[in-house]
PDB file of C-alpha atoms in Angstrom:
ATOM      1  CA  LEU A 846      86.050 -28.351  -5.904  1.00 54.00           C
ATOM      2  CA  GLY A 847      87.811 -26.424  -3.140  1.00 56.00           C
ATOM      3  CA  ARG A 848      91.079 -28.398  -3.048  1.00 72.00           C
ATOM      4  CA  GLY A 849      91.399 -28.765  -6.791  1.00 79.00           C
ATOM      5  CA  GLN A 850      89.434 -32.003  -6.783  1.00 88.00           C
ATOM      6  CA  ARG A 851      87.447 -32.730  -9.932  1.00 86.00           C
ATOM      7  CA  ILE A 852      84.392 -34.794 -10.732  1.00 88.00           C
ATOM      8  CA  LYS A 853      83.770 -35.953 -14.299  1.00 85.00           C
ATOM      9  CA  ALA A 854      80.501 -37.309 -15.660  1.00 87.00           C
ATOM     10  CA  ASN A 855      79.622 -38.214 -19.235  1.00 83.00           C
ATOM     11  CA  VAL A 856      76.361 -39.654 -20.550  1.00 85.00           C
ATOM     12  CA  GLU A 857      75.722 -40.564 -24.179  1.00 80.00           C
ATOM     13  CA  LEU A 858      72.397 -41.967 -25.354  1.00 81.00           C
ATOM     14  CA  GLY A 859      72.220 -43.000 -28.996  1.00 74.00           C
ATOM     15  CA  LYS A 860      70.148 -45.231 -31.221  1.00 74.00           C
ATOM     16  CA  ASN A 861      72.668 -48.075 -31.253  1.00 78.00           C
ATOM     17  CA  ARG A 862      74.628 -47.448 -28.067  1.00 79.00           C
ATOM     18  CA  HIS A 863      74.622 -45.825 -24.668  1.00 87.00           C
ATOM     19  CA  SER A 864      77.382 -45.133 -22.197  1.00 90.00           C
ATOM     20  CA  TYR A 865      77.818 -43.813 -18.666  1.00 93.00           C
ATOM     21  CA  GLU A 866      81.065 -42.651 -17.078  1.00 95.00           C
ATOM     22  CA  LEU A 867      81.891 -41.248 -13.656  1.00 96.00           C
ATOM     23  CA  GLY A 868      85.324 -40.094 -12.550  1.00 96.00           C
ATOM     24  CA  PHE A 869      87.036 -38.474  -9.556  1.00 96.00           C
ATOM     25  CA  TYR A 870      90.435 -36.773  -9.344  1.00 93.00           C
ATOM     26  CA  GLU A 871      92.331 -35.909  -6.133  1.00 94.00           C
ATOM     27  CA  PRO A 872      95.431 -33.770  -6.889  1.00 91.00           C
ATOM     28  CA  TYR A 873      97.234 -34.278  -3.565  1.00 90.00           C
ATOM     29  CA  ILE A 874      97.067 -37.582  -1.716  1.00 91.00           C
ATOM     30  CA  GLU A 875     100.379 -36.718  -0.011  1.00 89.00           C
ATOM     31  CA  LYS A 876     102.666 -33.687   0.361  1.00 87.00           C
ATOM     32  CA  GLY A 877     104.983 -34.667  -2.487  1.00 86.00           C
ATOM     33  CA  GLY A 878     102.268 -33.929  -5.034  1.00 89.00           C
ATOM     34  CA  THR A 879     101.132 -37.468  -5.851  1.00 94.00           C
ATOM     35  CA  SER A 880      97.676 -37.446  -7.457  1.00 95.00           C
ATOM     36  CA  LEU A 881      94.993 -40.118  -7.678  1.00 97.00           C
ATOM     37  CA  GLY A 882      92.355 -40.556 -10.365  1.00 97.00           C
ATOM     38  CA  VAL A 883      89.581 -43.150 -10.520  1.00 98.00           C
ATOM     39  CA  ASN A 884      87.099 -43.781 -13.353  1.00 97.00           C
ATOM     40  CA  LEU A 885      84.203 -46.218 -13.628  1.00 98.00           C
ATOM     41  CA  TYR A 886      82.119 -46.771 -16.725  1.00 96.00           C
ATOM     42  CA  ARG A 887      79.599 -48.945 -18.558  1.00 96.00           C
ATOM     43  CA  ARG A 888      79.322 -48.928 -22.351  1.00 92.00           C
ATOM     44  CA  VAL A 889      76.689 -50.860 -24.274  1.00 92.00           C
ATOM     45  CA  ARG A 890      76.545 -50.985 -28.057  1.00 84.00           C
ATOM     46  CA  ASP A 891      74.925 -53.017 -30.812  1.00 83.00           C
ATOM     47  CA  VAL A 892      77.140 -55.425 -32.740  1.00 79.00           C
ATOM     48  CA  SER A 893      76.607 -57.196 -36.035  1.00 76.00           C
ATOM     49  CA  LYS A 894      78.639 -59.439 -38.296  1.00 72.00           C
ATOM     50  CA  LYS A 895      77.890 -60.686 -41.777  1.00 69.00           C
ATOM     51  CA  ILE A 896      77.428 -64.461 -42.098  1.00 67.00           C
ATOM     52  CA  GLU A 897      79.774 -65.952 -44.680  1.00 68.00           C
ATOM     53  CA  GLY A 898      77.909 -67.038 -47.814  1.00 66.00           C
ATOM     54  CA  SER A 899      74.750 -65.203 -46.781  1.00 67.00           C
ATOM     55  CA  GLU A 900      73.235 -61.739 -46.838  1.00 69.00           C
ATOM     56  CA  ASP A 901      72.100 -62.167 -43.222  1.00 71.00           C
ATOM     57  CA  LYS A 902      73.933 -60.783 -40.193  1.00 75.00           C
ATOM     58  CA  LEU A 903      74.511 -62.012 -36.677  1.00 77.00           C
ATOM     59  CA  LYS A 904      73.266 -59.378 -34.250  1.00 82.00           C
ATOM     60  CA  GLY A 905      73.437 -58.621 -30.555  1.00 84.00           C
ATOM     61  CA  SER A 906      75.020 -56.231 -28.061  1.00 88.00           C
ATOM     62  CA  LEU A 907      78.353 -55.853 -26.278  1.00 89.00           C
ATOM     63  CA  THR A 908      78.534 -54.608 -22.683  1.00 94.00           C
ATOM     64  CA  ILE A 909      81.841 -53.263 -21.395  1.00 94.00           C
ATOM     65  CA  ASP A 910      82.108 -52.764 -17.642  1.00 97.00           C
ATOM     66  CA  GLY A 911      85.395 -51.280 -16.552  1.00 97.00           C
ATOM     67  CA  GLY A 912      87.442 -48.960 -14.460  1.00 97.00           C
ATOM     68  CA  ASP A 913      90.909 -47.531 -14.088  1.00 97.00           C
ATOM     69  CA  LEU A 914      93.159 -46.133 -11.375  1.00 98.00           C
ATOM     70  CA  THR A 915      95.894 -43.593 -12.087  1.00 98.00           C
ATOM     71  CA  LEU A 916      98.749 -42.361  -9.891  1.00 98.00           C
ATOM     72  CA  GLY A 917     100.579 -39.207 -10.969  1.00 96.00           C
ATOM     73  CA  ARG A 918     103.764 -37.397  -9.891  1.00 96.00           C
ATOM     74  CA  PRO A 919     105.231 -33.984 -10.847  1.00 95.00           C
ATOM     75  CA  LEU A 920     108.194 -33.925 -13.250  1.00 94.00           C
ATOM     76  CA  GLY A 921     109.332 -30.321 -13.086  1.00 90.00           C
ATOM     77  CA  ASP A 922     107.211 -27.173 -13.083  1.00 92.00           C
ATOM     78  CA  PHE A 923     104.881 -27.978 -15.985  1.00 96.00           C
ATOM     79  CA  SER A 924     105.027 -31.757 -16.516  1.00 97.00           C
ATOM     80  CA  ARG A 925     103.684 -34.840 -14.750  1.00 95.00           C
ATOM     81  CA  GLY A 926     104.192 -38.559 -15.158  1.00 97.00           C
ATOM     82  CA  ARG A 927     101.452 -41.089 -14.521  1.00 97.00           C
ATOM     83  CA  LEU A 928     100.987 -44.828 -14.077  1.00 98.00           C
ATOM     84  CA  THR A 929      97.591 -46.315 -14.966  1.00 98.00           C
ATOM     85  CA  PHE A 930      96.056 -49.699 -14.198  1.00 98.00           C
ATOM     86  CA  LYS A 931      92.913 -50.609 -16.139  1.00 97.00           C
ATOM     87  CA  MET A 932      90.468 -53.520 -16.056  1.00 96.00           C
ATOM     88  CA  THR A 933      87.516 -54.227 -18.354  1.00 96.00           C
ATOM     89  CA  ASN A 934      85.092 -57.123 -18.652  1.00 95.00           C
ATOM     90  CA  ASN A 935      83.618 -57.559 -22.122  1.00 92.00           C
ATOM     91  CA  LYS A 936      80.462 -59.635 -22.513  1.00 92.00           C
ATOM     92  CA  TYR A 937      78.254 -60.311 -25.530  1.00 87.00           C
ATOM     93  CA  LYS A 938      74.485 -60.778 -25.484  1.00 86.00           C
ATOM     94  CA  LEU A 939      73.505 -62.192 -28.854  1.00 79.00           C
ATOM     95  CA  ASP A 940      70.444 -63.456 -30.667  1.00 76.00           C
ATOM     96  CA  SER A 941      69.567 -67.149 -30.633  1.00 66.00           C
ATOM     97  CA  GLU A 942      71.503 -67.920 -33.811  1.00 66.00           C
ATOM     98  CA  ALA A 943      74.794 -66.430 -32.672  1.00 60.00           C
ATOM     99  CA  ASP A 944      77.647 -67.626 -30.527  1.00 62.00           C
ATOM    100  CA  PRO A 945      79.903 -65.129 -28.679  1.00 61.00           C
ATOM    101  CA  ALA A 946      82.871 -66.855 -30.327  1.00 62.00           C
ATOM    102  CA  ASP A 947      81.602 -65.543 -33.666  1.00 62.00           C
ATOM    103  CA  PHE A 948      82.492 -62.049 -32.413  1.00 68.00           C
ATOM    104  CA  TYR A 949      85.729 -63.103 -30.632  1.00 67.00           C
ATOM    105  CA  GLY A 950      84.136 -64.389 -27.416  1.00 76.00           C
ATOM    106  CA  ASP A 951      83.690 -62.894 -23.951  1.00 86.00           C
ATOM    107  CA  TYR A 952      87.007 -61.781 -22.486  1.00 88.00           C
ATOM    108  CA  LYS A 953      88.723 -59.681 -19.835  1.00 92.00           C
ATOM    109  CA  ASN A 954      91.341 -57.025 -20.515  1.00 93.00           C
ATOM    110  CA  ARG A 955      94.096 -56.042 -18.089  1.00 95.00           C
ATOM    111  CA  THR A 956      96.489 -53.208 -18.941  1.00 96.00           C
ATOM    112  CA  ILE A 957      99.239 -51.071 -17.478  1.00 98.00           C
ATOM    113  CA  GLY A 958     100.244 -47.766 -19.015  1.00 98.00           C
ATOM    114  CA  PHE A 959     102.707 -44.923 -18.551  1.00 98.00           C
ATOM    115  CA  GLY A 960     102.267 -41.350 -19.710  1.00 98.00           C
ATOM    116  CA  ILE A 961     103.839 -37.890 -19.538  1.00 98.00           C
ATOM    117  CA  ASN A 962     101.889 -34.673 -19.949  1.00 96.00           C
ATOM    118  CA  THR A 963     102.971 -31.037 -20.084  1.00 98.00           C
ATOM    119  CA  ASN A 964     100.574 -28.177 -19.321  1.00 97.00           C
ATOM    120  CA  THR A 965     101.393 -24.455 -19.643  1.00 98.00           C
ATOM    121  CA  VAL A 966      97.849 -23.022 -19.915  1.00 98.00           C
ATOM    122  CA  ASP A 967      96.920 -19.995 -17.816  1.00 96.00           C
ATOM    123  CA  HIS A 968      93.603 -21.372 -16.467  1.00 95.00           C
ATOM    124  CA  PRO A 969      92.434 -24.987 -15.930  1.00 91.00           C
ATOM    125  CA  MET A 970      88.877 -24.461 -17.246  1.00 92.00           C
ATOM    126  CA  TYR A 971      89.052 -21.252 -19.319  1.00 95.00           C
ATOM    127  CA  PRO A 972      92.519 -21.221 -20.927  1.00 97.00           C
ATOM    128  CA  THR A 973      93.356 -18.234 -23.131  1.00 97.00           C
ATOM    129  CA  GLU A 974      96.997 -19.078 -23.879  1.00 97.00           C
ATOM    130  CA  GLY A 975      99.476 -21.913 -23.562  1.00 98.00           C
ATOM    131  CA  PHE A 976      99.507 -25.542 -24.663  1.00 98.00           C
ATOM    132  CA  LYS A 977      98.996 -29.092 -23.420  1.00 98.00           C
ATOM    133  CA  ASN A 978     100.959 -32.146 -24.599  1.00 98.00           C
ATOM    134  CA  ASP A 979     100.306 -35.770 -23.696  1.00 98.00           C
ATOM    135  CA  ALA A 980     102.158 -38.973 -24.654  1.00 98.00           C
ATOM    136  CA  TYR A 981     100.899 -42.350 -23.445  1.00 98.00           C
ATOM    137  CA  VAL A 982     101.959 -45.960 -24.051  1.00 98.00           C
ATOM    138  CA  GLU A 983      99.957 -48.952 -22.840  1.00 97.00           C
ATOM    139  CA  ALA A 984     100.633 -52.701 -22.709  1.00 97.00           C
ATOM    140  CA  GLY A 985      97.784 -55.151 -22.273  1.00 94.00           C
ATOM    141  CA  VAL A 986      96.758 -58.796 -22.255  1.00 92.00           C
ATOM    142  CA  LEU A 987      93.375 -60.301 -23.120  1.00 89.00           C
ATOM    143  CA  LEU A 988      92.316 -63.040 -20.692  1.00 86.00           C
ATOM    144  CA  GLU A 989      89.789 -65.850 -21.217  1.00 72.00           C
ATOM    145  CA  SER A 990      89.900 -65.325 -24.982  1.00 59.00           C
ATOM    146  CA  ALA A 991      90.812 -67.920 -27.584  1.00 55.00           C
ATOM    147  CA  GLU A 992      94.421 -66.925 -26.909  1.00 61.00           C
ATOM    148  CA  ASN A 993      95.888 -64.679 -24.236  1.00 65.00           C
ATOM    149  CA  ASN A 994      96.877 -62.093 -26.835  1.00 85.00           C
ATOM    150  CA  LYS A 995      99.250 -59.293 -25.911  1.00 90.00           C
ATOM    151  CA  TYR A 996      99.280 -55.857 -27.492  1.00 94.00           C
ATOM    152  CA  ALA A 997     100.612 -52.303 -27.151  1.00 96.00           C
ATOM    153  CA  LYS A 998      99.072 -48.888 -27.823  1.00 96.00           C
ATOM    154  CA  LEU A 999     100.694 -45.499 -28.393  1.00 98.00           C
ATOM    155  CA  ARG A1000      98.730 -42.233 -28.246  1.00 98.00           C
ATOM    156  CA  LEU A1001      99.905 -38.618 -28.731  1.00 98.00           C
ATOM    157  CA  GLU A1002      97.870 -35.437 -28.153  1.00 99.00           C
ATOM    158  CA  HIS A1003      98.574 -31.703 -28.479  1.00 99.00           C
ATOM    159  CA  SER A1004      96.253 -28.774 -27.636  1.00 99.00           C
ATOM    160  CA  ARG A1005      96.925 -25.047 -28.027  1.00 98.00           C
ATOM    161  CA  PHE A1006      94.937 -21.940 -27.062  1.00 99.00           C
ATOM    162  CA  TYR A1007      94.931 -18.414 -28.521  1.00 98.00           C
ATOM    163  CA  GLU A1008      93.069 -15.378 -27.174  1.00 98.00           C
ATOM    164  CA  ILE A1009      91.620 -13.691 -30.272  1.00 97.00           C
ATOM    165  CA  LYS A1010      90.089 -10.779 -28.364  1.00 96.00           C
ATOM    166  CA  ASP A1011      90.168  -9.588 -24.757  1.00 95.00           C
ATOM    167  CA  GLY A1012      87.286 -10.794 -22.621  1.00 93.00           C
ATOM    168  CA  GLY A1013      87.412 -14.537 -23.239  1.00 93.00           C
ATOM    169  CA  TYR A1014      87.242 -14.854 -27.036  1.00 98.00           C
ATOM    170  CA  VAL A1015      89.475 -17.883 -27.547  1.00 98.00           C
ATOM    171  CA  LEU A1016      90.459 -20.195 -30.397  1.00 99.00           C
ATOM    172  CA  ALA A1017      91.187 -23.707 -29.076  1.00 99.00           C
ATOM    173  CA  LEU A1018      92.887 -26.318 -31.291  1.00 99.00           C
ATOM    174  CA  ARG A1019      93.682 -29.986 -30.726  1.00 99.00           C
ATOM    175  CA  ALA A1020      95.353 -32.797 -32.700  1.00 99.00           C
ATOM    176  CA  MET A1021      95.645 -36.395 -31.537  1.00 98.00           C
ATOM    177  CA  GLY A1022      96.833 -39.647 -33.087  1.00 98.00           C
ATOM    178  CA  GLY A1023      97.355 -43.260 -32.115  1.00 97.00           C
ATOM    179  CA  ARG A1024      98.768 -46.625 -33.216  1.00 96.00           C
ATOM    180  CA  LEU A1025      97.878 -50.165 -32.070  1.00 96.00           C
ATOM    181  CA  LEU A1026     100.435 -52.990 -32.285  1.00 93.00           C
ATOM    182  CA  GLY A1027      99.203 -56.577 -31.993  1.00 88.00           C
ATOM    183  CA  GLN A1028      97.657 -59.489 -33.877  1.00 82.00           C
ATOM    184  CA  ASP A1029      94.250 -61.207 -33.823  1.00 78.00           C
ATOM    185  CA  LEU A1030      92.722 -58.586 -31.543  1.00 83.00           C
ATOM    186  CA  PRO A1031      88.969 -58.016 -31.186  1.00 82.00           C
ATOM    187  CA  GLU A1032      87.398 -55.013 -32.861  1.00 80.00           C
ATOM    188  CA  ASN A1033      86.638 -53.591 -29.440  1.00 80.00           C
ATOM    189  CA  GLU A1034      90.328 -53.099 -28.587  1.00 86.00           C
ATOM    190  CA  LYS A1035      90.980 -50.940 -31.624  1.00 89.00           C
ATOM    191  CA  PHE A1036      90.897 -47.156 -31.505  1.00 93.00           C
ATOM    192  CA  VAL A1037      87.318 -45.917 -31.580  1.00 90.00           C
ATOM    193  CA  ILE A1038      86.404 -42.302 -32.308  1.00 94.00           C
ATOM    194  CA  GLY A1039      83.133 -40.406 -32.317  1.00 92.00           C
ATOM    195  CA  GLY A1040      80.928 -39.189 -29.494  1.00 90.00           C
ATOM    196  CA  ALA A1041      81.296 -36.335 -27.037  1.00 91.00           C
ATOM    197  CA  GLU A1042      85.101 -36.382 -26.675  1.00 92.00           C
ATOM    198  CA  THR A1043      86.495 -36.719 -30.218  1.00 94.00           C
ATOM    199  CA  LEU A1044      84.111 -36.463 -33.198  1.00 95.00           C
ATOM    200  CA  ARG A1045      80.786 -34.892 -32.279  1.00 95.00           C
ATOM    201  CA  GLY A1046      77.962 -35.605 -34.725  1.00 94.00           C
ATOM    202  CA  TYR A1047      78.988 -39.266 -35.027  1.00 91.00           C
ATOM    203  CA  SER A1048      78.130 -42.025 -32.573  1.00 84.00           C
ATOM    204  CA  LEU A1049      81.169 -43.698 -31.037  1.00 78.00           C
ATOM    205  CA  GLY A1050      82.503 -46.270 -33.519  1.00 67.00           C
ATOM    206  CA  ALA A1051      79.266 -46.238 -35.515  1.00 64.00           C
ATOM    207  CA  ASN A1052      80.910 -47.296 -38.792  1.00 69.00           C
ATOM    208  CA  SER A1053      84.132 -48.788 -40.133  1.00 69.00           C
ATOM    209  CA  SER A1054      85.756 -45.364 -40.649  1.00 77.00           C
ATOM    210  CA  LEU A1055      85.531 -44.681 -36.902  1.00 89.00           C
ATOM    211  CA  LYS A1056      87.523 -47.659 -35.581  1.00 89.00           C
ATOM    212  CA  GLY A1057      90.883 -49.146 -36.479  1.00 92.00           C
ATOM    213  CA  ASN A1058      94.505 -49.836 -35.559  1.00 94.00           C
ATOM    214  CA  GLN A1059      95.389 -46.205 -36.294  1.00 95.00           C
ATOM    215  CA  MET A1060      93.531 -42.956 -35.699  1.00 96.00           C
ATOM    216  CA  LEU A1061      93.887 -39.230 -36.279  1.00 97.00           C
ATOM    217  CA  VAL A1062      91.545 -36.549 -34.888  1.00 98.00           C
ATOM    218  CA  MET A1063      91.637 -32.743 -35.124  1.00 98.00           C
ATOM    219  CA  ASN A1064      89.314 -30.325 -33.319  1.00 99.00           C
ATOM    220  CA  ALA A1065      88.779 -26.570 -33.460  1.00 99.00           C
ATOM    221  CA  GLU A1066      86.593 -24.552 -31.074  1.00 99.00           C
ATOM    222  CA  PHE A1067      85.844 -20.841 -30.940  1.00 99.00           C
ATOM    223  CA  ARG A1068      84.813 -20.005 -27.364  1.00 98.00           C
ATOM    224  CA  PHE A1069      83.067 -16.747 -26.511  1.00 98.00           C
ATOM    225  CA  PRO A1070      81.214 -15.256 -23.498  1.00 97.00           C
ATOM    226  CA  ILE A1071      77.414 -14.940 -23.594  1.00 97.00           C
ATOM    227  CA  VAL A1072      76.449 -13.776 -20.100  1.00 96.00           C
ATOM    228  CA  ASP A1073      77.997 -14.202 -16.669  1.00 94.00           C
ATOM    229  CA  LYS A1074      78.968 -17.879 -16.152  1.00 95.00           C
ATOM    230  CA  VAL A1075      77.668 -18.893 -19.589  1.00 97.00           C
ATOM    231  CA  THR A1076      80.020 -19.452 -22.531  1.00 97.00           C
ATOM    232  CA  GLY A1077      79.188 -20.317 -26.125  1.00 98.00           C
ATOM    233  CA  VAL A1078      81.160 -22.590 -28.446  1.00 98.00           C
ATOM    234  CA  VAL A1079      81.266 -23.041 -32.217  1.00 99.00           C
ATOM    235  CA  PHE A1080      83.204 -26.167 -33.163  1.00 98.00           C
ATOM    236  CA  SER A1081      84.395 -28.307 -36.040  1.00 98.00           C
ATOM    237  CA  ASP A1082      85.777 -31.844 -35.696  1.00 98.00           C
ATOM    238  CA  PHE A1083      87.745 -33.875 -38.229  1.00 97.00           C
ATOM    239  CA  GLY A1084      88.875 -37.479 -37.865  1.00 96.00           C
ATOM    240  CA  LYS A1085      89.282 -41.039 -39.042  1.00 95.00           C
ATOM    241  CA  ALA A1086      90.354 -44.445 -37.751  1.00 94.00           C
ATOM    242  CA  TRP A1087      91.685 -47.177 -40.051  1.00 94.00           C
ATOM    243  CA  ASP A1088      93.585 -50.471 -39.984  1.00 90.00           C
ATOM    244  CA  ASN A1089      96.327 -50.362 -42.609  1.00 84.00           C
ATOM    245  CA  GLY A1090      97.501 -48.442 -45.637  1.00 84.00           C
ATOM    246  CA  MET A1091      97.473 -44.784 -46.564  1.00 86.00           C
ATOM    247  CA  VAL A1092      94.522 -42.406 -46.278  1.00 88.00           C
ATOM    248  CA  THR A1093      93.745 -39.039 -47.874  1.00 89.00           C
ATOM    249  CA  LEU A1094      91.867 -36.002 -46.603  1.00 88.00           C
ATOM    250  CA  ASP A1095      88.814 -37.124 -48.580  1.00 88.00           C
ATOM    251  CA  ASP A1096      88.640 -40.251 -46.400  1.00 89.00           C
ATOM    252  CA  PHE A1097      88.136 -38.282 -43.174  1.00 94.00           C
ATOM    253  CA  ASN A1098      84.841 -37.641 -41.400  1.00 94.00           C
ATOM    254  CA  ASN A1099      84.032 -34.043 -40.528  1.00 95.00           C
ATOM    255  CA  SER A1100      81.401 -32.438 -38.325  1.00 96.00           C
ATOM    256  CA  PHE A1101      80.394 -29.052 -36.940  1.00 98.00           C
ATOM    257  CA  GLY A1102      78.083 -27.698 -34.280  1.00 98.00           C
ATOM    258  CA  LEU A1103      77.267 -25.399 -31.390  1.00 98.00           C
ATOM    259  CA  GLY A1104      77.544 -25.707 -27.642  1.00 98.00           C
ATOM    260  CA  VAL A1105      77.177 -23.935 -24.318  1.00 98.00           C
ATOM    261  CA  ARG A1106      79.217 -24.128 -21.112  1.00 98.00           C
ATOM    262  CA  LEU A1107      77.579 -23.390 -17.746  1.00 97.00           C
ATOM    263  CA  ASP A1108      79.770 -22.562 -14.740  1.00 96.00           C
ATOM    264  CA  THR A1109      77.971 -24.147 -11.747  1.00 94.00           C
ATOM    265  CA  PRO A1110      78.915 -25.165  -8.178  1.00 90.00           C
ATOM    266  CA  LEU A1111      79.154 -28.744  -9.503  1.00 82.00           C
ATOM    267  CA  GLY A1112      81.686 -27.729 -12.127  1.00 87.00           C
ATOM    268  CA  LEU A1113      81.589 -26.679 -15.757  1.00 94.00           C
ATOM    269  CA  LEU A1114      78.583 -28.308 -17.463  1.00 95.00           C
ATOM    270  CA  ARG A1115      78.915 -28.942 -21.197  1.00 96.00           C
ATOM    271  CA  LEU A1116      76.114 -29.298 -23.755  1.00 96.00           C
ATOM    272  CA  ASP A1117      76.946 -29.697 -27.454  1.00 97.00           C
ATOM    273  CA  TYR A1118      74.910 -30.381 -30.573  1.00 97.00           C
ATOM    274  CA  GLY A1119      76.968 -31.759 -33.440  1.00 96.00           C
ATOM    275  CA  PHE A1120      76.107 -32.363 -37.094  1.00 96.00           C
ATOM    276  CA  GLY A1121      77.716 -35.296 -38.897  1.00 94.00           C
ATOM    277  CA  ARG A1122      76.818 -37.378 -41.940  1.00 88.00           C
ATOM    278  CA  ASP A1123      75.225 -40.821 -42.102  1.00 79.00           C
ATOM    279  CA  GLU A1124      76.122 -43.574 -44.565  1.00 73.00           C
ATOM    280  CA  GLU A1125      73.980 -41.862 -47.220  1.00 74.00           C
ATOM    281  CA  ARG A1126      75.978 -38.650 -46.625  1.00 80.00           C
ATOM    282  CA  ASP A1127      72.904 -36.874 -45.215  1.00 86.00           C
ATOM    283  CA  LEU A1128      73.363 -34.453 -42.301  1.00 89.00           C
ATOM    284  CA  LYS A1129      72.236 -35.709 -38.896  1.00 90.00           C
ATOM    285  CA  GLY A1130      72.485 -34.151 -35.444  1.00 93.00           C
ATOM    286  CA  GLN A1131      73.084 -35.431 -31.929  1.00 92.00           C
ATOM    287  CA  PHE A1132      73.193 -33.924 -28.411  1.00 93.00           C
ATOM    288  CA  TYR A1133      76.103 -34.509 -26.024  1.00 93.00           C
ATOM    289  CA  PHE A1134      76.303 -33.721 -22.304  1.00 90.00           C
ATOM    290  CA  GLY A1135      79.378 -33.731 -20.091  1.00 88.00           C
ATOM    291  CA  ILE A1136      81.337 -32.017 -17.326  1.00 86.00           C
ATOM    292  CA  GLY A1137      84.394 -29.915 -18.179  1.00 91.00           C
ATOM    293  CA  GLN A1138      85.744 -28.715 -21.506  1.00 95.00           C
ATOM    294  CA  THR A1139      86.080 -31.175 -24.381  1.00 94.00           C
ATOM    295  CA  PHE A1140      89.848 -30.498 -24.287  1.00 95.00           C
TER     296      PHE A1140
END
């Protein structure tokens, strides 16, 4: 938008989940450079849990309604600090044989987080050189659960951009990792990867290798011009989430795909089609739509 304001919208429709997210960013709410960001979202996904001593499973769905508010301030020429307040309400809708307590129970999550990011790229939407770093730590408490459990999360992210050829032929790379510290936490508070933002070709948290107390994701995109205001993308994503212990490269999920970026008055529209593998290791594809670059 004209004053550097940004609108973000993401929609994901899958077989076992769907999500909607809307965000707004105002870079200058006062002359000192304080920024304001607001996000609202709803995420609905199927849940299941094996019944002890039986081959049957408890089934239902989990709805997460939430939002966050972020205040940011400049820290030098290329860095900014930010303070984030987040609230989510987590509610289960289960079949007649299940009790929400079997899945942890309905609960509310309240968190506060602090982060620092550094950005040296030459263009906000079409970077050809430079890098972006982000470090974020979050402390939270779960309310109305069996216990008011406390936890902490740490997340690190680094992106770098290289112009391979004049005219907008760019190699974009990203690596991100995270660690969750806490005990007796619900599955929903663990790191979850997959979907439009991290591991295209896999639904968000669709299997046990996509959620855990630790996560590592790597992305590579080759971006190239097609016609005026239309850019193509070839991408490959690589990632895994796990609870404890060591992992090897063979344990990671990988995907690849194609995408287009359309420069419109509403912002940069993103459409990707990613290929991942199902539990039988067969290739499967999925569309993703969003606003702005993936990273």
